[in-house]
């Protein structure tokens, strides 16, 4: 049986469909929470951290981890807060706190499959990388590094309507540029002008009949292409097909083309803006008869996302040593 300690996130937690033996709500000193549960038997504690007075103070978590078993606690963090940063999470990891999320799906996932140190180690590596950059000595080396071989042209194509290729390419380019440098990474969209809204000189638009000429004129070693309705993608090294797996998007897709999944059976298919968990993705693969290469959740393009780094690693565009394949489990949600 589980216990719930809630405060500002009480309403969403009330929709958590799990066995609960005890639930308390309010704002408490961390010592009060320790006293309340140190001799209380429970399987897992779901802790809305806003229930802790001074929950942004790292010392509160030191007290909590010393008084209760952190392996039995799932920490619900306020999305977008200063807690949801690699630096703060890395310090939590040092305390043995590995299970944190920002929503109910994450809680359900972690109840079934708690994180171990292996799953959260990439966060500490991210912090180490950032510290190296900020030290100044290695900035030039990092920012001017080039991809190991040749020119890579990777195409992205929405299969379901508005599957997010434009924004995804922006996030991928931004992450790649932190490693290889701004001028070594470019993005091109075909027959549209959405890229101009990002105000990035290395994100440009091109006509379909001019695309090969435009690509030849770029100096970048990695070029990401938003294919849109372009029919000829032979200039791409590889093509990623994006599906948003919502019911309405999938049904609309099948209504247009009943054979669509057959045509994608040998393609590299990625779920984007996906809320599916491991078992859901496996079920989807079985029903559709296709393999899913990666499962990307909804992401905030204004922030740096570790899952983007991991995705690029899986695509072979970043070195595996820079981040492990488990970085997308920062919040214990998503399938590799």
XYZ file of C-alpha atoms in Angstrom:
336
model
C 0.000 0.000 0.000
C 1.119 3.543 -0.737
C 1.017 6.897 1.032
C 0.511 10.332 -0.519
C 1.758 13.643 0.820
C 0.262 16.502 -1.206
C -0.055 20.256 -1.265
C -0.124 22.426 -4.390
C -0.482 19.370 -6.609
C -3.279 17.853 -4.554
C -5.874 18.015 -7.348
C -3.977 15.993 -9.954
C -2.875 13.521 -7.276
C -6.502 12.912 -6.395
C -6.819 11.304 -9.850
C -4.010 8.840 -9.177
C -5.580 5.392 -9.445
C -3.467 3.409 -6.966
C -3.953 1.738 -3.603
C -3.483 4.343 -0.879
C -3.323 3.512 2.812
C -2.775 7.070 4.036
C -3.008 10.522 2.496
C -2.148 13.861 4.060
C -2.353 17.354 2.629
C -0.756 20.619 3.632
C 2.597 22.283 4.161
C 4.973 20.673 6.659
C 8.460 21.056 8.014
C 10.589 18.276 6.580
C 11.201 16.956 10.106
C 7.426 16.610 10.572
C 7.171 14.425 7.471
C 10.042 12.254 8.705
C 8.411 11.841 12.136
C 5.040 11.099 10.538
C 6.307 8.202 8.437
C 9.565 6.886 9.904
C 7.731 4.112 11.783
C 4.867 3.759 9.320
C 4.860 0.764 6.976
C 4.212 1.592 3.321
C 5.316 0.375 -0.100
C 5.889 3.740 -1.747
C 5.434 7.380 -0.799
C 4.260 9.802 -3.470
C 5.581 13.137 -2.255
C 4.424 16.404 -3.747
C 7.530 18.367 -2.818
C 5.517 21.564 -2.381
C 4.261 19.941 0.827
C 7.735 20.578 2.248
C 8.310 24.012 3.722
C 11.341 25.456 1.928
C 11.124 22.750 -0.735
C 13.590 24.675 -2.931
C 16.219 24.415 -0.195
C 18.501 21.447 -0.829
C 18.994 20.956 2.928
C 15.356 19.818 3.178
C 16.163 16.830 0.974
C 19.257 16.005 3.005
C 17.079 15.778 6.114
C 14.459 13.724 4.308
C 16.968 11.272 2.801
C 18.621 10.714 6.185
C 15.301 10.148 7.972
C 13.413 8.059 5.401
C 14.442 5.535 2.753
C 14.716 7.583 -0.482
C 14.303 4.430 -2.574
C 10.705 4.240 -1.366
C 9.830 7.828 -2.318
C 8.640 9.155 -5.677
C 9.161 12.911 -5.799
C 6.576 14.915 -7.722
C 8.340 18.101 -8.806
C 6.661 21.295 -10.038
C 7.161 21.332 -13.787
C 9.429 24.116 -14.991
C 10.723 24.917 -11.518
C 14.360 25.338 -10.512
C 14.230 21.776 -9.191
C 13.836 20.413 -12.728
C 17.393 21.241 -13.727
C 20.400 18.948 -14.137
C 22.309 20.732 -11.383
C 19.617 20.303 -8.720
C 18.713 16.770 -9.805
C 22.378 15.784 -9.749
C 22.578 16.840 -6.108
C 19.470 14.785 -5.329
C 21.090 11.777 -6.993
C 24.059 12.156 -4.655
C 21.595 11.663 -1.789
C 20.309 8.412 -3.285
C 17.174 10.066 -4.660
C 16.604 8.543 -8.104
C 12.843 8.663 -8.596
C 11.429 12.012 -9.645
C 8.847 13.078 -12.180
C 6.585 15.993 -13.040
C 3.270 14.235 -13.744
C 0.981 11.309 -13.005
C 2.219 9.169 -15.889
C 5.687 9.390 -14.423
C 4.421 8.311 -11.011
C 2.675 5.279 -12.489
C 5.796 4.347 -14.423
C 8.076 4.617 -11.403
C 5.695 2.602 -9.243
C 6.145 -0.283 -11.675
C 9.794 0.251 -12.564
C 11.784 2.445 -10.164
C 14.954 4.106 -11.395
C 18.354 2.886 -10.312
C 21.598 4.840 -10.377
C 22.203 3.605 -13.922
C 19.088 5.365 -15.210
C 19.936 8.739 -13.692
C 23.705 8.797 -14.216
C 23.323 10.737 -17.510
C 22.117 13.746 -15.519
C 25.416 13.897 -13.659
C 27.278 13.602 -16.965
C 25.282 16.522 -18.326
C 26.326 18.636 -15.350
C 29.950 17.645 -15.831
C 29.758 18.645 -19.504
C 28.232 22.016 -18.671
C 30.846 22.694 -16.007
C 33.594 21.915 -18.498
C 32.139 24.419 -20.932
C 31.767 27.120 -18.290
C 35.341 26.690 -17.083
C 36.527 28.491 -20.216
C 39.477 26.237 -20.926
C 37.464 23.792 -23.001
C 34.926 26.109 -24.581
C 36.772 26.487 -27.862
C 37.350 22.764 -28.112
C 33.694 21.913 -27.543
C 32.168 24.604 -29.720
C 34.437 23.975 -32.703
C 34.274 20.222 -32.705
C 33.088 18.711 -35.984
C 31.209 15.480 -36.732
C 33.527 12.549 -37.209
C 32.937 11.911 -40.902
C 31.443 13.464 -44.023
C 28.177 15.363 -44.378
C 24.974 13.981 -42.908
C 21.645 15.074 -44.373
C 18.772 13.805 -42.248
C 15.203 14.293 -43.394
C 12.110 14.524 -41.198
C 8.601 13.961 -42.463
C 5.272 14.309 -40.656
C 3.082 11.271 -41.255
C 0.206 12.355 -39.045
C -0.945 15.951 -39.384
C 1.234 18.482 -37.551
C 3.398 15.791 -35.952
C 5.938 18.421 -34.931
C 8.813 18.117 -37.430
C 9.482 21.870 -37.507
C 9.868 22.335 -33.750
C 11.677 19.026 -33.305
C 14.271 20.019 -35.905
C 14.778 23.323 -34.074
C 15.466 21.499 -30.790
C 17.759 18.970 -32.467
C 19.722 21.687 -34.249
C 20.091 23.699 -31.059
C 21.456 20.691 -29.180
C 23.823 19.705 -31.990
C 25.130 23.273 -32.194
C 26.219 23.162 -28.543
C 28.516 20.275 -29.428
C 29.660 20.992 -33.000
C 29.294 24.778 -33.201
C 26.639 26.959 -34.838
C 28.148 26.953 -38.327
C 28.559 23.189 -38.483
C 24.814 22.501 -38.184
C 22.079 23.783 -40.494
C 18.377 23.172 -41.088
C 16.365 23.556 -44.287
C 12.595 23.450 -44.723
C 11.048 22.770 -48.115
C 8.223 24.923 -49.518
C 7.428 26.617 -46.206
C 8.672 29.611 -44.214
C 8.131 28.526 -40.614
C 11.847 28.420 -39.793
C 12.128 32.186 -40.049
C 10.121 32.453 -36.823
C 13.048 30.951 -34.906
C 15.314 33.807 -36.038
C 18.285 31.549 -36.670
C 20.465 32.377 -39.672
C 21.330 28.701 -40.114
C 17.673 27.683 -40.485
C 16.546 28.480 -44.023
C 13.782 27.758 -46.522
C 14.060 26.369 -50.050
C 11.859 25.476 -53.005
C 11.571 21.794 -53.801
C 13.137 22.232 -57.237
C 16.092 24.092 -55.698
C 16.796 21.906 -52.666
C 19.825 20.043 -54.033
C 21.496 23.274 -55.105
C 20.776 24.865 -51.725
C 22.234 21.876 -49.885
C 25.392 21.956 -51.974
C 25.892 25.591 -51.013
C 25.848 24.923 -47.269
C 29.079 24.527 -45.308
C 27.502 22.588 -42.445
C 28.491 19.001 -41.720
C 25.034 18.122 -40.394
C 21.915 19.289 -42.224
C 18.406 18.612 -40.929
C 15.653 18.853 -43.527
C 11.946 19.393 -42.931
C 10.657 17.559 -45.986
C 7.013 18.620 -45.696
C 5.339 17.390 -48.908
C 8.591 16.877 -50.833
C 8.296 13.675 -52.872
C 11.972 13.105 -53.687
C 14.040 12.512 -50.544
C 16.910 10.721 -52.302
C 19.313 13.487 -51.251
C 18.892 12.493 -47.576
C 21.264 10.140 -45.797
C 18.224 8.858 -43.903
C 14.629 9.882 -43.250
C 12.734 9.930 -39.953
C 8.956 9.512 -40.164
C 7.076 11.210 -37.324
C 3.807 9.977 -35.868
C 1.804 11.692 -33.159
C -0.002 8.696 -31.617
C -3.202 10.390 -30.459
C -6.418 8.584 -31.354
C -7.793 11.360 -33.534
C -4.526 11.809 -35.461
C -4.109 8.084 -36.097
C -7.725 7.538 -37.131
C -7.532 10.477 -39.520
C -4.323 9.051 -40.979
C -5.820 5.592 -41.517
C -8.953 7.100 -43.057
C -6.748 8.785 -45.665
C -4.552 5.765 -46.294
C -5.462 2.331 -44.952
C -2.131 0.898 -46.080
C 0.028 3.536 -44.423
C 1.547 1.244 -41.800
C 2.477 -1.315 -44.446
C 4.415 1.361 -46.311
C 6.226 2.305 -43.086
C 7.112 -1.256 -42.056
C 10.768 -0.880 -43.082
C 11.110 2.826 -42.275
C 12.572 4.604 -39.249
C 9.428 5.661 -37.370
C 9.528 7.930 -34.321
C 6.608 8.809 -32.061
C 6.558 12.538 -31.334
C 4.506 14.477 -28.778
C 3.700 11.052 -27.378
C 2.165 10.237 -24.003
C 2.595 6.484 -24.472
C 4.517 4.398 -21.952
C 6.510 1.204 -22.564
C 3.640 -1.236 -22.660
C 1.527 1.158 -24.751
C 4.272 1.461 -27.371
C 4.694 -2.311 -27.508
C 0.949 -2.721 -28.038
C 1.005 -0.052 -30.733
C 3.873 -1.787 -32.556
C 1.954 -5.050 -32.526
C -1.269 -3.520 -33.782
C 0.354 -1.397 -36.497
C 2.937 -3.973 -37.565
C 5.814 -1.469 -37.422
C 8.867 -0.914 -35.234
C 9.145 2.313 -33.281
C 12.699 3.656 -33.222
C 12.085 6.168 -30.454
C 9.283 7.557 -28.306
C 9.502 11.331 -27.769
C 7.201 13.012 -25.212
C 5.872 16.581 -25.518
C 8.818 18.904 -24.878
C 9.338 22.584 -24.178
C 11.463 23.914 -27.054
C 12.615 26.832 -24.903
C 14.522 24.527 -22.585
C 17.394 22.136 -23.058
C 16.038 18.596 -22.864
C 18.219 15.603 -22.026
C 15.920 13.365 -24.025
C 16.867 15.311 -27.174
C 20.530 14.563 -26.489
C 19.703 10.887 -26.082
C 17.648 10.847 -29.277
C 20.560 12.347 -31.227
C 22.836 9.713 -29.720
C 20.493 6.992 -30.950
C 20.504 8.591 -34.405
C 24.299 8.423 -34.397
C 24.723 12.196 -34.516
C 26.279 12.461 -31.055
C 28.901 10.368 -29.351
C 27.447 7.665 -27.121
C 29.977 8.562 -24.414
C 28.590 12.093 -24.151
C 25.382 10.776 -22.678
C 24.068 7.292 -22.034
C 21.074 5.727 -23.738
C 19.089 6.135 -20.550
C 19.089 9.931 -20.364
C 15.523 10.039 -21.564
C 14.517 8.465 -18.276
C 15.330 11.599 -16.350
C 11.732 11.636 -15.273
C 11.228 7.871 -15.511
C 8.637 8.159 -18.247
C 9.746 7.145 -21.637
C 10.626 4.102 -23.614
C 13.955 3.781 -25.377
